CSV table of C-alpha atoms in Angstrom, one decimal:
chain,number,residue,atom,x,y,z
A,576,GLY,CA,-99.3,-94.9,133.9
A,577,ILE,CA,-102.8,-94.4,135.2
A,578,ASP,CA,-102.8,-97.9,136.8
A,579,GLY,CA,-99.8,-96.9,139.0
A,580,SER,CA,-97.1,-98.5,136.7
A,581,SER,CA,-94.0,-96.7,135.9
A,582,LEU,CA,-93.9,-94.8,132.6
A,583,GLY,CA,-90.1,-94.8,132.6
A,584,VAL,CA,-87.0,-93.6,134.4
A,585,LEU,CA,-85.1,-90.4,133.5
A,586,GLU,CA,-81.4,-90.9,133.9
A,587,GLY,CA,-78.8,-88.3,134.2
A,588,HIS,CA,-79.0,-86.6,137.5
A,589,LEU,CA,-75.4,-87.6,138.4
A,590,GLY,CA,-76.2,-88.5,142.0
A,591,ASN,CA,-78.4,-85.5,142.6
A,592,SER,CA,-82.1,-86.6,142.7
A,593,ALA,CA,-84.9,-84.3,141.6
A,594,ALA,CA,-86.5,-82.3,144.5
A,595,ARG,CA,-89.4,-80.8,142.5
A,596,LEU,CA,-91.2,-81.4,139.2
A,597,ALA,CA,-93.3,-79.4,136.8
A,598,VAL,CA,-94.9,-80.6,133.6
A,599,ALA,CA,-95.8,-78.3,130.7
A,600,ALA,CA,-98.9,-78.8,128.5
A,601,ASP,CA,-96.6,-80.2,125.7
A,602,GLY,CA,-95.2,-82.8,128.1
A,603,THR,CA,-91.9,-81.1,128.7
A,604,LEU,CA,-90.7,-82.1,132.2
A,605,PHE,CA,-88.8,-79.7,134.4
A,606,ALA,CA,-86.9,-81.3,137.4
A,607,GLY,CA,-85.5,-79.1,140.2
A,608,VAL,CA,-82.5,-80.8,141.6
A,609,TYR,CA,-80.7,-80.7,145.0
A,610,ASP,CA,-77.6,-79.2,143.3
A,611,GLY,CA,-79.5,-76.0,142.4
A,612,THR,CA,-80.0,-76.9,138.7
A,613,ILE,CA,-83.1,-77.5,136.7
A,614,ARG,CA,-83.0,-80.4,134.2
A,615,VAL,CA,-85.3,-80.2,131.2
A,616,TRP,CA,-86.6,-83.4,129.6
A,617,SER,CA,-88.7,-83.8,126.4
A,618,GLU,CA,-89.9,-87.2,125.1
A,619,GLY,CA,-87.7,-88.9,127.6
A,620,GLU,CA,-84.5,-87.1,126.5
A,621,HIS,CA,-82.5,-84.6,128.5
A,622,VAL,CA,-82.5,-81.4,126.4
A,623,ARG,CA,-80.9,-78.8,128.7
A,624,THR,CA,-79.8,-77.9,132.2
A,625,LEU,CA,-80.8,-74.5,133.6
A,626,ILE,CA,-78.0,-73.2,135.8
A,627,GLY,CA,-78.4,-70.2,138.2
A,628,HIS,CA,-79.5,-71.2,141.7
A,629,THR,CA,-76.7,-71.8,144.2
A,630,ASP,CA,-78.7,-74.1,146.5
A,631,VAL,CA,-81.5,-76.7,146.4
A,632,VAL,CA,-84.5,-75.9,144.1
A,633,MET,CA,-87.5,-75.8,146.5
A,634,ALA,CA,-90.4,-75.2,144.1
A,635,LEU,CA,-91.2,-75.0,140.4
A,636,MET,CA,-94.2,-73.4,138.7
A,637,LEU,CA,-95.3,-72.8,135.1
A,638,ASP,CA,-97.4,-69.8,134.0
A,639,THR,CA,-99.6,-69.6,130.8
A,640,HIS,CA,-97.1,-67.3,129.1
A,641,GLY,CA,-94.2,-69.6,128.6
A,642,LYS,CA,-92.3,-68.9,131.8
A,643,LEU,CA,-91.0,-71.2,134.4
A,644,TYR,CA,-90.6,-69.9,138.0
A,645,SER,CA,-88.1,-71.6,140.4
A,646,SER,CA,-87.6,-70.9,144.0
A,647,SER,CA,-84.6,-72.0,146.0
A,648,ALA,CA,-82.9,-72.3,149.4
A,649,ASP,CA,-80.6,-69.5,148.1
A,650,HIS,CA,-83.4,-67.0,149.0
A,651,THR,CA,-84.3,-66.2,145.3
A,652,VAL,CA,-87.0,-66.8,142.7
A,653,ARG,CA,-85.7,-67.1,139.2
A,654,VAL,CA,-87.7,-66.7,136.0
A,655,TRP,CA,-86.9,-68.8,132.9
A,656,SER,CA,-88.2,-69.0,129.3
A,657,THR,CA,-89.7,-72.5,128.7
A,658,ALA,CA,-89.0,-72.2,125.0
A,659,ASP,CA,-85.2,-72.1,125.2
A,660,GLY,CA,-84.2,-72.0,128.9
A,661,THR,CA,-83.1,-68.4,128.8
A,662,HIS,CA,-82.8,-66.9,132.3
A,663,LEU,CA,-85.1,-63.9,132.3
A,664,SER,CA,-84.7,-62.5,135.8
A,665,THR,CA,-83.9,-63.1,139.4
A,666,LEU,CA,-86.2,-61.9,142.2
A,667,HIS,CA,-84.6,-61.0,145.5
A,668,GLY,CA,-86.2,-59.9,148.7
A,669,HIS,CA,-86.7,-63.0,150.8
A,670,GLY,CA,-84.5,-63.4,153.9
A,671,GLY,CA,-84.7,-67.2,153.9
A,672,ARG,CA,-85.3,-70.3,151.8
A,673,VAL,CA,-88.2,-69.8,149.4
A,674,PHE,CA,-90.4,-72.9,149.8
A,675,SER,CA,-93.5,-72.2,147.8
A,676,LEU,CA,-94.7,-70.6,144.6
A,677,ALA,CA,-98.3,-70.1,143.5
A,678,LEU,CA,-100.0,-68.5,140.5
A,679,GLY,CA,-103.2,-66.4,141.2
A,680,LEU,CA,-106.1,-66.5,138.8
A,681,ASP,CA,-105.2,-63.0,137.7
A,682,GLY,CA,-101.6,-64.1,136.8
A,683,THR,CA,-100.0,-62.7,139.9
A,684,VAL,CA,-97.1,-64.8,141.1
A,685,TYR,CA,-96.8,-65.4,144.9
A,686,SER,CA,-93.9,-66.8,146.8
A,687,GLY,CA,-93.5,-67.8,150.5
A,688,SER,CA,-90.4,-68.3,152.5
A,689,GLU,CA,-89.3,-69.6,155.9
A,690,GLU,CA,-89.0,-66.2,157.4
A,691,SER,CA,-92.8,-65.8,157.0
A,692,SER,CA,-92.7,-63.3,154.2
A,693,HIS,CA,-94.8,-63.5,151.2
A,694,TRP,CA,-94.0,-61.6,147.9
A,695,LEU,CA,-96.0,-60.9,144.8
């Protein structure tokens, strides 16, 4: 809580701890995991697992249009629907692990990777 106490523990990562987290306005929690999956939690319950990345999820970002962006050590950025977990697209182009994602004020999505390239 706000006083530093734990609000709870989300079980179910099967030995793979969460690498990155994103929280939607409705409280839905997205956890990027070392096995390349994204676990989705609502009200403390695991509701789905997003499968697509083939390596560690490095970053997660939510936009204001119901999309979740995930980047990975597999050199890709994936786009998902936050409503139902549908995989919408995979963005290729980086030559290395994609470490960061950012959302510009105009809605542009930026990504940065270890080979010093930045995409938008």
